[in-house]
Structures are given as C-alpha cells and as structure tokens.
PDB file of C-alpha atoms in Angstrom:
ATOM      1  CA  MET K   1      -8.200  21.080 -34.095  1.00 77.00           C
ATOM      2  CA  THR K   2      -9.860  19.421 -31.150  1.00 82.00           C
ATOM      3  CA  GLU K   3     -12.421  20.737 -28.719  1.00 88.00           C
ATOM      4  CA  ARG K   4     -11.237  21.310 -25.188  1.00 90.00           C
ATOM      5  CA  ARG K   5     -14.211  19.624 -23.634  1.00 92.00           C
ATOM      6  CA  GLU K   6     -13.619  16.548 -25.799  1.00 92.00           C
ATOM      7  CA  LEU K   7      -9.883  16.222 -24.888  1.00 93.00           C
ATOM      8  CA  LEU K   8     -10.781  16.643 -21.148  1.00 95.00           C
ATOM      9  CA  ALA K   9     -13.445  14.122 -21.285  1.00 94.00           C
ATOM     10  CA  ALA K  10     -11.276  11.554 -22.815  1.00 95.00           C
ATOM     11  CA  ALA K  11      -8.342  12.178 -20.443  1.00 95.00           C
ATOM     12  CA  THR K  12     -10.479  12.053 -17.528  1.00 95.00           C
ATOM     13  CA  ALA K  13     -12.071   8.776 -18.670  1.00 96.00           C
ATOM     14  CA  GLN K  14      -8.438   7.500 -19.180  1.00 96.00           C
ATOM     15  CA  LEU K  15      -7.209   8.636 -15.732  1.00 95.00           C
ATOM     16  CA  ARG K  16     -10.173   7.249 -13.938  1.00 97.00           C
ATOM     17  CA  ALA K  17      -9.749   3.815 -15.501  1.00 96.00           C
ATOM     18  CA  ALA K  18      -6.158   3.859 -14.439  1.00 95.00           C
ATOM     19  CA  GLY K  19      -7.169   4.429 -10.941  1.00 94.00           C
ATOM     20  CA  VAL K  20      -5.881   7.872 -10.473  1.00 93.00           C
ATOM     21  CA  ALA K  21      -7.694   9.413  -7.338  1.00 89.00           C
ATOM     22  CA  SER K  22      -8.404  12.827  -8.840  1.00 92.00           C
ATOM     23  CA  PRO K  23      -9.077  12.302 -12.637  1.00 95.00           C
ATOM     24  CA  GLU K  24     -10.941  15.602 -13.351  1.00 96.00           C
ATOM     25  CA  HIS K  25      -8.472  17.625 -11.467  1.00 95.00           C
ATOM     26  CA  ASP K  26      -5.380  16.030 -12.918  1.00 93.00           C
ATOM     27  CA  ALA K  27      -6.671  16.049 -16.493  1.00 95.00           C
ATOM     28  CA  ALA K  28      -7.529  19.837 -16.136  1.00 95.00           C
ATOM     29  CA  GLU K  29      -3.996  20.501 -14.629  1.00 93.00           C
ATOM     30  CA  LEU K  30      -2.153  18.710 -17.375  1.00 94.00           C
ATOM     31  CA  LEU K  31      -4.100  20.648 -20.055  1.00 94.00           C
ATOM     32  CA  ALA K  32      -3.564  24.039 -18.418  1.00 93.00           C
ATOM     33  CA  HIS K  33       0.164  23.168 -18.152  1.00 93.00           C
ATOM     34  CA  VAL K  34       0.523  22.399 -21.933  1.00 94.00           C
ATOM     35  CA  LEU K  35      -1.389  25.512 -22.762  1.00 94.00           C
ATOM     36  CA  GLY K  36       0.583  27.722 -20.319  1.00 92.00           C
ATOM     37  CA  THR K  37      -2.323  28.733 -18.515  1.00 91.00           C
ATOM     38  CA  SER K  38      -4.059  28.076 -15.131  1.00 89.00           C
ATOM     39  CA  ARG K  39      -7.060  25.636 -14.613  1.00 88.00           C
ATOM     40  CA  SER K  40      -9.299  28.401 -13.800  1.00 89.00           C
ATOM     41  CA  HIS K  41      -8.725  29.760 -17.285  1.00 91.00           C
ATOM     42  CA  LEU K  42      -9.435  26.724 -19.105  1.00 91.00           C
ATOM     43  CA  ALA K  43     -13.044  27.808 -20.069  1.00 88.00           C
ATOM     44  CA  LEU K  44     -11.623  30.586 -22.233  1.00 88.00           C
ATOM     45  CA  VAL K  45     -10.160  27.969 -24.526  1.00 88.00           C
ATOM     46  CA  ASP K  46     -12.363  26.395 -27.139  1.00 87.00           C
ATOM     47  CA  VAL K  47     -10.121  24.306 -29.246  1.00 89.00           C
ATOM     48  CA  VAL K  48      -6.627  22.914 -29.074  1.00 90.00           C
ATOM     49  CA  THR K  49      -4.150  22.440 -31.926  1.00 92.00           C
ATOM     50  CA  PRO K  50      -2.874  19.020 -32.946  1.00 91.00           C
ATOM     51  CA  SER K  51       0.572  19.493 -31.529  1.00 92.00           C
ATOM     52  CA  THR K  52      -0.711  20.553 -28.360  1.00 92.00           C
ATOM     53  CA  ALA K  53      -3.087  17.624 -28.197  1.00 92.00           C
ATOM     54  CA  GLU K  54      -0.406  15.294 -28.966  1.00 93.00           C
ATOM     55  CA  GLU K  55       1.701  16.820 -26.154  1.00 94.00           C
ATOM     56  CA  TYR K  56      -1.115  16.525 -23.822  1.00 94.00           C
ATOM     57  CA  ALA K  57      -1.912  12.793 -24.711  1.00 95.00           C
ATOM     58  CA  GLY K  58       1.613  12.022 -23.881  1.00 95.00           C
ATOM     59  CA  LEU K  59       1.282  13.545 -20.486  1.00 95.00           C
ATOM     60  CA  VAL K  60      -2.017  11.958 -19.733  1.00 94.00           C
ATOM     61  CA  ASP K  61      -0.360   8.578 -20.680  1.00 95.00           C
ATOM     62  CA  ARG K  62       2.250   9.094 -18.275  1.00 93.00           C
ATOM     63  CA  ARG K  63      -0.175  10.115 -15.555  1.00 92.00           C
ATOM     64  CA  ALA K  64      -2.031   6.951 -16.390  1.00 94.00           C
ATOM     65  CA  ARG K  65       1.099   4.945 -15.633  1.00 91.00           C
ATOM     66  CA  ARG K  66       0.896   6.726 -12.259  1.00 89.00           C
ATOM     67  CA  GLU K  67       3.755   9.173 -12.522  1.00 86.00           C
ATOM     68  CA  PRO K  68       3.098  11.979  -9.998  1.00 87.00           C
ATOM     69  CA  LEU K  69       1.178  14.925 -11.494  1.00 91.00           C
ATOM     70  CA  GLN K  70       3.783  17.106 -10.084  1.00 88.00           C
ATOM     71  CA  HIS K  71       6.601  15.448 -11.721  1.00 88.00           C
ATOM     72  CA  LEU K  72       4.736  16.027 -14.899  1.00 92.00           C
ATOM     73  CA  THR K  73       4.264  19.754 -14.373  1.00 93.00           C
ATOM     74  CA  GLY K  74       7.508  20.360 -12.492  1.00 92.00           C
ATOM     75  CA  VAL K  75       5.681  22.372  -9.656  1.00 93.00           C
ATOM     76  CA  ALA K  76       4.099  21.618  -6.453  1.00 93.00           C
ATOM     77  CA  TRP K  77       2.248  24.389  -4.257  1.00 93.00           C
ATOM     78  CA  PHE K  78       2.765  24.331  -0.428  1.00 96.00           C
ATOM     79  CA  ARG K  79       0.635  26.894   1.531  1.00 97.00           C
ATOM     80  CA  HIS K  80       1.806  30.118  -0.133  1.00 96.00           C
ATOM     81  CA  VAL K  81       5.023  28.971  -1.754  1.00 97.00           C
ATOM     82  CA  GLU K  82       5.766  27.445  -5.046  1.00 96.00           C
ATOM     83  CA  LEU K  83       8.316  24.403  -5.146  1.00 97.00           C
ATOM     84  CA  ALA K  84      10.162  22.916  -8.146  1.00 96.00           C
ATOM     85  CA  VAL K  85       9.817  19.004  -7.797  1.00 95.00           C
ATOM     86  CA  GLY K  86      10.665  15.995  -9.852  1.00 91.00           C
ATOM     87  CA  PRO K  87      12.345  12.689  -9.764  1.00 88.00           C
ATOM     88  CA  GLY K  88      14.601  12.239  -6.775  1.00 84.00           C
ATOM     89  CA  VAL K  89      12.448  14.198  -4.264  1.00 88.00           C
ATOM     90  CA  PHE K  90       9.411  13.413  -2.222  1.00 84.00           C
ATOM     91  CA  VAL K  91       6.344  15.446  -3.473  1.00 88.00           C
ATOM     92  CA  PRO K  92       5.051  17.576  -0.445  1.00 92.00           C
ATOM     93  CA  ARG K  93       1.458  16.486   0.521  1.00 88.00           C
ATOM     94  CA  PRO K  94      -1.254  18.863   1.511  1.00 90.00           C
ATOM     95  CA  GLU K  95      -1.486  17.067   4.935  1.00 91.00           C
ATOM     96  CA  THR K  96       1.942  18.383   5.697  1.00 95.00           C
ATOM     97  CA  GLU K  97       0.779  21.962   5.362  1.00 97.00           C
ATOM     98  CA  LEU K  98      -0.973  21.570   8.833  1.00 97.00           C
ATOM     99  CA  LEU K  99       2.433  20.719  10.330  1.00 97.00           C
ATOM    100  CA  ALA K 100       3.931  23.683   8.770  1.00 98.00           C
ATOM    101  CA  GLY K 101       1.109  25.772  10.040  1.00 97.00           C
ATOM    102  CA  TRP K 102       1.752  24.597  13.406  1.00 98.00           C
ATOM    103  CA  ALA K 103       5.284  25.491  13.285  1.00 98.00           C
ATOM    104  CA  ILE K 104       4.430  29.065  11.747  1.00 98.00           C
ATOM    105  CA  GLU K 105       2.023  29.632  14.744  1.00 97.00           C
ATOM    106  CA  ARG K 106       4.661  29.066  17.170  1.00 97.00           C
ATOM    107  CA  ALA K 107       7.622  30.869  15.398  1.00 97.00           C
ATOM    108  CA  ALA K 108       8.301  34.492  15.990  1.00 93.00           C
ATOM    109  CA  GLU K 109      10.764  37.227  15.051  1.00 91.00           C
ATOM    110  CA  GLY K 110      14.108  35.897  16.060  1.00 95.00           C
ATOM    111  CA  SER K 111      12.845  32.362  16.706  1.00 97.00           C
ATOM    112  CA  VAL K 112      15.351  29.409  15.770  1.00 98.00           C
ATOM    113  CA  VAL K 113      13.483  27.034  13.696  1.00 98.00           C
ATOM    114  CA  VAL K 114      15.071  23.716  12.416  1.00 98.00           C
ATOM    115  CA  ASP K 115      13.457  21.617   9.712  1.00 98.00           C
ATOM    116  CA  LEU K 116      14.873  18.069   9.789  1.00 97.00           C
ATOM    117  CA  CYS K 117      14.506  15.699   6.728  1.00 95.00           C
ATOM    118  CA  THR K 118      13.556  18.745   4.655  1.00 97.00           C
ATOM    119  CA  GLY K 119      13.207  16.981   1.372  1.00 94.00           C
ATOM    120  CA  SER K 120      12.365  19.572  -1.172  1.00 96.00           C
ATOM    121  CA  GLY K 121      12.521  22.334   1.556  1.00 98.00           C
ATOM    122  CA  ALA K 122       8.692  22.669   1.585  1.00 98.00           C
ATOM    123  CA  ILE K 123       8.421  23.363   5.331  1.00 98.00           C
ATOM    124  CA  ALA K 124      11.465  25.394   5.680  1.00 98.00           C
ATOM    125  CA  LYS K 125      10.323  27.561   2.705  1.00 98.00           C
ATOM    126  CA  ALA K 126       6.914  28.167   4.089  1.00 98.00           C
ATOM    127  CA  VAL K 127       8.000  29.046   7.507  1.00 98.00           C
ATOM    128  CA  LYS K 128      10.600  31.627   6.248  1.00 98.00           C
ATOM    129  CA  ASP K 129       7.906  32.984   3.826  1.00 98.00           C
ATOM    130  CA  GLU K 130       5.295  33.516   6.571  1.00 98.00           C
ATOM    131  CA  VAL K 131       7.619  34.353   9.446  1.00 98.00           C
ATOM    132  CA  PRO K 132      10.556  36.129   7.633  1.00 97.00           C
ATOM    133  CA  GLY K 133      12.028  37.204  10.848  1.00 97.00           C
ATOM    134  CA  ALA K 134      12.775  33.606  12.022  1.00 98.00           C
ATOM    135  CA  GLU K 135      16.235  32.025  11.690  1.00 98.00           C
ATOM    136  CA  VAL K 136      15.424  28.801   9.799  1.00 98.00           C
ATOM    137  CA  HIS K 137      17.575  26.009   9.224  1.00 98.00           C
ATOM    138  CA  ALA K 138      17.068  22.853   7.283  1.00 98.00           C
ATOM    139  CA  VAL K 139      19.003  19.413   6.471  1.00 98.00           C
ATOM    140  CA  GLU K 140      18.728  16.835   3.948  1.00 95.00           C
ATOM    141  CA  LEU K 141      20.717  13.563   3.624  1.00 91.00           C
ATOM    142  CA  ASP K 142      19.647  12.329   0.141  1.00 91.00           C
ATOM    143  CA  GLU K 143      21.925  13.886  -2.537  1.00 92.00           C
ATOM    144  CA  SER K 144      19.083  14.239  -5.292  1.00 91.00           C
ATOM    145  CA  ALA K 145      16.607  15.629  -2.639  1.00 93.00           C
ATOM    146  CA  TYR K 146      19.141  17.995  -1.511  1.00 96.00           C
ATOM    147  CA  ALA K 147      19.764  19.407  -5.055  1.00 97.00           C
ATOM    148  CA  TRP K 148      16.092  20.120  -5.192  1.00 96.00           C
ATOM    149  CA  ALA K 149      16.027  21.818  -1.713  1.00 98.00           C
ATOM    150  CA  GLU K 150      18.983  23.970  -2.749  1.00 98.00           C
ATOM    151  CA  ARG K 151      17.034  25.189  -5.752  1.00 98.00           C
ATOM    152  CA  ASN K 152      13.863  25.824  -3.885  1.00 98.00           C
ATOM    153  CA  LEU K 153      15.652  27.605  -0.785  1.00 98.00           C
ATOM    154  CA  ALA K 154      17.984  29.735  -3.056  1.00 98.00           C
ATOM    155  CA  GLY K 155      17.636  33.301  -1.928  1.00 98.00           C
ATOM    156  CA  THR K 156      15.365  32.709   0.796  1.00 98.00           C
ATOM    157  CA  GLY K 157      17.842  32.990   3.756  1.00 98.00           C
ATOM    158  CA  VAL K 158      17.399  29.581   4.896  1.00 98.00           C
ATOM    159  CA  ASP K 159      20.512  27.820   6.063  1.00 98.00           C
ATOM    160  CA  LEU K 160      20.494  24.547   4.266  1.00 98.00           C
ATOM    161  CA  ARG K 161      22.995  21.777   4.948  1.00 98.00           C
ATOM    162  CA  GLN K 162      23.496  18.279   3.602  1.00 97.00           C
ATOM    163  CA  GLY K 163      23.796  15.432   6.070  1.00 96.00           C
ATOM    164  CA  ASP K 164      22.126  13.064   8.477  1.00 93.00           C
ATOM    165  CA  PHE K 165      19.343  14.648  10.750  1.00 94.00           C
ATOM    166  CA  ALA K 166      20.678  12.183  13.496  1.00 93.00           C
ATOM    167  CA  THR K 167      23.781  14.230  13.983  1.00 96.00           C
ATOM    168  CA  ALA K 168      23.026  17.617  12.325  1.00 97.00           C
ATOM    169  CA  PHE K 169      23.310  21.013  13.894  1.00 98.00           C
ATOM    170  CA  ASP K 170      25.659  20.350  16.805  1.00 98.00           C
ATOM    171  CA  ASP K 171      26.249  23.967  16.817  1.00 98.00           C
ATOM    172  CA  LEU K 172      22.718  24.733  17.571  1.00 98.00           C
ATOM    173  CA  ALA K 173      22.377  22.319  20.432  1.00 98.00           C
ATOM    174  CA  GLY K 174      20.208  23.555  23.232  1.00 98.00           C
ATOM    175  CA  THR K 175      19.063  26.744  21.410  1.00 98.00           C
ATOM    176  CA  VAL K 176      16.378  25.802  18.995  1.00 98.00           C
ATOM    177  CA  ASP K 177      12.778  27.051  19.608  1.00 98.00           C
ATOM    178  CA  VAL K 178      10.912  24.948  16.961  1.00 98.00           C
ATOM    179  CA  ILE K 179      11.600  21.746  15.236  1.00 98.00           C
ATOM    180  CA  THR K 180       9.690  20.297  12.395  1.00 98.00           C
ATOM    181  CA  CYS K 181      10.258  16.861  10.799  1.00 96.00           C
ATOM    182  CA  ASN K 182       8.492  14.902   8.024  1.00 93.00           C
ATOM    183  CA  PRO K 183      10.534  11.609   8.563  1.00 88.00           C
ATOM    184  CA  PRO K 184      10.015   8.319   6.785  1.00 79.00           C
ATOM    185  CA  TYR K 185       7.441   6.395   8.463  1.00 62.00           C
ATOM    186  CA  VAL K 186       6.122   3.596   6.299  1.00 57.00           C
ATOM    187  CA  PRO K 187       6.895   0.122   7.682  1.00 52.00           C
ATOM    188  CA  LEU K 188       8.764  -2.142   5.328  1.00 52.00           C
ATOM    189  CA  GLU K 189       6.024  -4.702   5.312  1.00 50.00           C
ATOM    190  CA  ALA K 190       3.508  -2.141   4.128  1.00 45.00           C
ATOM    191  CA  TRP K 191       5.254  -1.867   0.660  1.00 41.00           C
ATOM    192  CA  GLU K 192       2.233  -3.120  -1.388  1.00 47.00           C
ATOM    193  CA  SER K 193      -0.163  -0.723   0.304  1.00 49.00           C
ATOM    194  CA  VAL K 194       1.698   2.488  -0.696  1.00 45.00           C
ATOM    195  CA  ALA K 195       0.193   4.410  -3.552  1.00 52.00           C
ATOM    196  CA  PRO K 196       2.186   3.710  -6.845  1.00 57.00           C
ATOM    197  CA  GLU K 197       2.795   7.532  -7.110  1.00 47.00           C
ATOM    198  CA  ALA K 198       4.987   7.314  -4.053  1.00 51.00           C
ATOM    199  CA  ARG K 199       6.172   3.809  -3.986  1.00 48.00           C
ATOM    200  CA  ASP K 200       7.463   3.908  -7.408  1.00 48.00           C
ATOM    201  CA  HIS K 201       8.563   7.489  -7.773  1.00 45.00           C
ATOM    202  CA  ASP K 202       9.424   8.894  -4.331  1.00 51.00           C
ATOM    203  CA  PRO K 203      12.941   8.121  -2.936  1.00 50.00           C
ATOM    204  CA  HIS K 204      12.730   5.153  -0.607  1.00 48.00           C
ATOM    205  CA  LEU K 205      14.899   6.926   1.846  1.00 47.00           C
ATOM    206  CA  ALA K 206      11.892   9.384   2.421  1.00 44.00           C
ATOM    207  CA  LEU K 207       9.365   6.546   2.825  1.00 46.00           C
ATOM    208  CA  PHE K 208      10.519   3.502   4.662  1.00 45.00           C
ATOM    209  CA  SER K 209      11.532   3.251   8.363  1.00 47.00           C
ATOM    210  CA  GLY K 210      12.255  -0.088   9.526  1.00 49.00           C
ATOM    211  CA  ALA K 211       9.777  -3.030  10.634  1.00 56.00           C
ATOM    212  CA  ASP K 212       7.249  -0.965  12.557  1.00 67.00           C
ATOM    213  CA  GLY K 213       7.957   2.505  10.646  1.00 70.00           C
ATOM    214  CA  LEU K 214       9.072   4.256  13.824  1.00 85.00           C
ATOM    215  CA  ASP K 215      12.891   3.910  13.480  1.00 83.00           C
ATOM    216  CA  ALA K 216      13.278   7.551  12.338  1.00 88.00           C
ATOM    217  CA  ILE K 217      10.854   8.806  14.779  1.00 91.00           C
ATOM    218  CA  ARG K 218      13.023   7.178  17.542  1.00 90.00           C
ATOM    219  CA  VAL K 219      15.969   8.946  16.288  1.00 90.00           C
ATOM    220  CA  LEU K 220      14.137  12.157  16.137  1.00 95.00           C
ATOM    221  CA  GLU K 221      13.042  11.929  19.803  1.00 97.00           C
ATOM    222  CA  HIS K 222      16.722  11.841  20.722  1.00 96.00           C
ATOM    223  CA  ARG K 223      17.906  14.424  18.396  1.00 97.00           C
ATOM    224  CA  ALA K 224      15.106  17.045  19.209  1.00 98.00           C
ATOM    225  CA  GLY K 225      16.068  16.496  22.946  1.00 97.00           C
ATOM    226  CA  VAL K 226      19.634  17.549  22.049  1.00 98.00           C
ATOM    227  CA  LEU K 227      18.767  20.592  19.905  1.00 98.00           C
ATOM    228  CA  LEU K 228      15.857  21.997  21.549  1.00 98.00           C
ATOM    229  CA  ARG K 229      16.122  24.759  24.328  1.00 98.00           C
ATOM    230  CA  PRO K 230      14.115  23.845  27.512  1.00 97.00           C
ATOM    231  CA  GLY K 231      10.481  24.472  26.738  1.00 97.00           C
ATOM    232  CA  GLY K 232      11.120  24.191  22.971  1.00 98.00           C
ATOM    233  CA  VAL K 233       8.662  22.317  20.756  1.00 98.00           C
ATOM    234  CA  VAL K 234       8.946  19.729  18.277  1.00 98.00           C
ATOM    235  CA  GLY K 235       6.296  18.609  15.606  1.00 98.00           C
ATOM    236  CA  PHE K 236       6.493  15.665  13.272  1.00 96.00           C
ATOM    237  CA  GLU K 237       4.288  13.855  10.774  1.00 93.00           C
ATOM    238  CA  HIS K 238       3.395  10.210  10.886  1.00 91.00           C
ATOM    239  CA  ALA K 239       1.141   7.501   9.226  1.00 84.00           C
ATOM    240  CA  ASP K 240      -2.555   7.502  10.013  1.00 82.00           C
ATOM    241  CA  VAL K 241      -2.294   4.098  11.745  1.00 80.00           C
ATOM    242  CA  GLN K 242       0.520   5.573  14.060  1.00 85.00           C
ATOM    243  CA  GLY K 243      -1.788   7.870  16.039  1.00 88.00           C
ATOM    244  CA  GLU K 244      -0.965   5.966  19.208  1.00 93.00           C
ATOM    245  CA  SER K 245       2.517   4.343  18.534  1.00 90.00           C
ATOM    246  CA  ALA K 246       4.178   7.669  17.271  1.00 92.00           C
ATOM    247  CA  PRO K 247       3.160   9.841  20.360  1.00 96.00           C
ATOM    248  CA  ALA K 248       4.201   7.063  22.469  1.00 96.00           C
ATOM    249  CA  VAL K 249       7.768   7.111  21.456  1.00 93.00           C
ATOM    250  CA  PHE K 250       7.925  10.576  23.061  1.00 97.00           C
ATOM    251  CA  ALA K 251       5.726  10.051  25.884  1.00 96.00           C
ATOM    252  CA  GLY K 252       7.628   7.054  27.034  1.00 92.00           C
ATOM    253  CA  SER K 253      10.950   8.766  27.257  1.00 94.00           C
ATOM    254  CA  GLY K 254      10.315  10.890  30.131  1.00 93.00           C
ATOM    255  CA  ARG K 255      11.741  14.015  28.456  1.00 95.00           C
ATOM    256  CA  TRP K 256       8.638  15.434  27.030  1.00 98.00           C
ATOM    257  CA  VAL K 257       5.276  17.236  28.237  1.00 98.00           C
ATOM    258  CA  ASP K 258       2.351  18.236  26.296  1.00 98.00           C
ATOM    259  CA  VAL K 259       2.576  15.230  23.886  1.00 98.00           C
ATOM    260  CA  ARG K 260      -0.456  15.641  21.645  1.00 97.00           C
ATOM    261  CA  ASP K 261      -1.548  13.976  18.369  1.00 97.00           C
ATOM    262  CA  HIS K 262      -3.445  15.900  15.716  1.00 97.00           C
ATOM    263  CA  ARG K 263      -5.747  14.940  12.987  1.00 95.00           C
ATOM    264  CA  ASP K 264      -5.620  16.076   9.306  1.00 93.00           C
ATOM    265  CA  LEU K 265      -8.489  17.513   7.356  1.00 89.00           C
ATOM    266  CA  ALA K 266      -9.911  14.052   6.605  1.00 91.00           C
ATOM    267  CA  GLY K 267      -9.999  13.293  10.470  1.00 94.00           C
ATOM    268  CA  ARG K 268      -7.036  10.979  10.405  1.00 94.00           C
ATOM    269  CA  PRO K 269      -4.258  10.934  12.924  1.00 94.00           C
ATOM    270  CA  ARG K 270      -1.454  12.870  11.026  1.00 93.00           C
ATOM    271  CA  HIS K 271       1.076  14.508  13.152  1.00 96.00           C
ATOM    272  CA  THR K 272       2.397  14.685  16.891  1.00 97.00           C
ATOM    273  CA  THR K 273       3.706  17.556  18.771  1.00 98.00           C
ATOM    274  CA  ALA K 274       5.629  17.645  22.124  1.00 98.00           C
ATOM    275  CA  ARG K 275       7.404  20.268  24.470  1.00 98.00           C
ATOM    276  CA  LEU K 276      10.780  19.615  25.885  1.00 98.00           C
ATOM    277  CA  ALA K 277      10.380  19.543  29.849  1.00 95.00           C
ATOM    278  CA  ARG K 278      12.158  22.311  31.465  1.00 78.00           C
TER     279      ARG K 278
END
C-alpha cells in the first residue's frame, strides 16, 4: 500500500519537471480517475493499492509525455455539459466557454443557431442544454472529430451534419439567428509555439489556417453572410495575437456592423462578434 499524499507528491513533481502547466491539478485528476472518484473526495482516501498505484503511474508517465489530460480520462467538461473526447478531436478549452455563453445569451425559444467547425460538439451541446427551445445545427468535416460529435450530440436534438463549413446548410440560407465558430486559426509558421498537447495530439485540420492564420476566418465571413438573416449575429474565436487582424476581416467587407472583439478571463483578445447589416 502507498499513501495517497506520497503518490500525489511524486506525480506532481514529475509533471512539473515535464513542463505541464498545472501539475497539482492534473496529478489529482488522474488519481481521482483511477480511483473512480472525484478530485474533491480524494481527501477521503488514505492509501492506494499496488495495482491502482501502477495504473496511476502509467497515466502520469503519459501525461508527462504531454498527452492531453482529457485524452487520459476520456472526459472534458464544458460549461454544464460533459463531453467524451480522445484522439482525433480537438479538446475544448475553457476560453471557448465565453463564446458559447455569448451565443446562449443571444439565443431564445425558436432561435436558429448554427455551430460551424463543431469539433467535439461542445458549443452546440452547451447551447442546446441551456436554451432547449433553440433549433441548433452543427457541422464538422473531419471524420474522426465527427464521430466524437455524433457521440456527444446523440439524443440532444441537435442537427449534426458532416461536411465543409464553407458550403454547409444551404437549406438554412438567410434564416439563421446566431452563428458560432471555433475555426482553425494558427499560422503555419507558428508550429513550434503551439503547446505539445495541441500540436502533437489535436487534429491539424482544427489548428492551422494558412500563412497568417486567417484563411478559415475569411471563409467564415462569407458563409456567415449567406446563412444569417439580416440583423443576425456571428461570433468566432481567434488567437490572442489576432485581436486586430481577425475583426478586420469582418470590418473590411462592408457587410457587418457592431464588429467587436472580446477578451478572455486572462485579459487576452479571444473572440470577435459581428451583426449582419440589415
């Protein structure tokens, strides 16, 4: 038998040495996972059996090699919903919850909401969860990511389709009230600066978007103009260095009003919103 505190201390030190950003949190989450409990209940555990300690050590080793925590536990929480995640799908980030919250505040009973580049289905599932009367649609191109979205959105009432967001939802043209999108936005030249958890484990289709990182946002600007009703709104995430260049894509087209950029909880530019001119 090994003491819980001893296990946690060793795992935390290993993860810190490996450059993991939140070693205490991740060490505790992994231990709670192998014990089948929650992090808040770990204090009730005094000792850990050898077999459990061995399983735990294996997961800590993988996390130290920078496998995403959520791939190891198989679960990611996003606002009030639980998502199944793993290899082949972008792990939703806490920053994106702000974009989802913006959409939820603007959706109402009967609103038509479209989530482009849905990935795991995180935003679409959160909107449907918090605004159950909304008509929610989502699209994903990548086959692996689509399979995860299909799993996460099963039974929710969200209309999920597989396809390219540049051409999706012709049947909804001119009728959509709210569009959300977490597009790829990393410049190809920024490869080395991307955290290993994302660079080595998230699908590249969800990360990289041309030389300046704005290619998908330019496509979004055009597609949102087709899908939204006059006065409808669009919100999309971008990199923190794109606080001026991303909104400029919309402001420069002449089709949009109320183009605004928004900061995340760390004060960094994170998402842009705009309204289609009437």
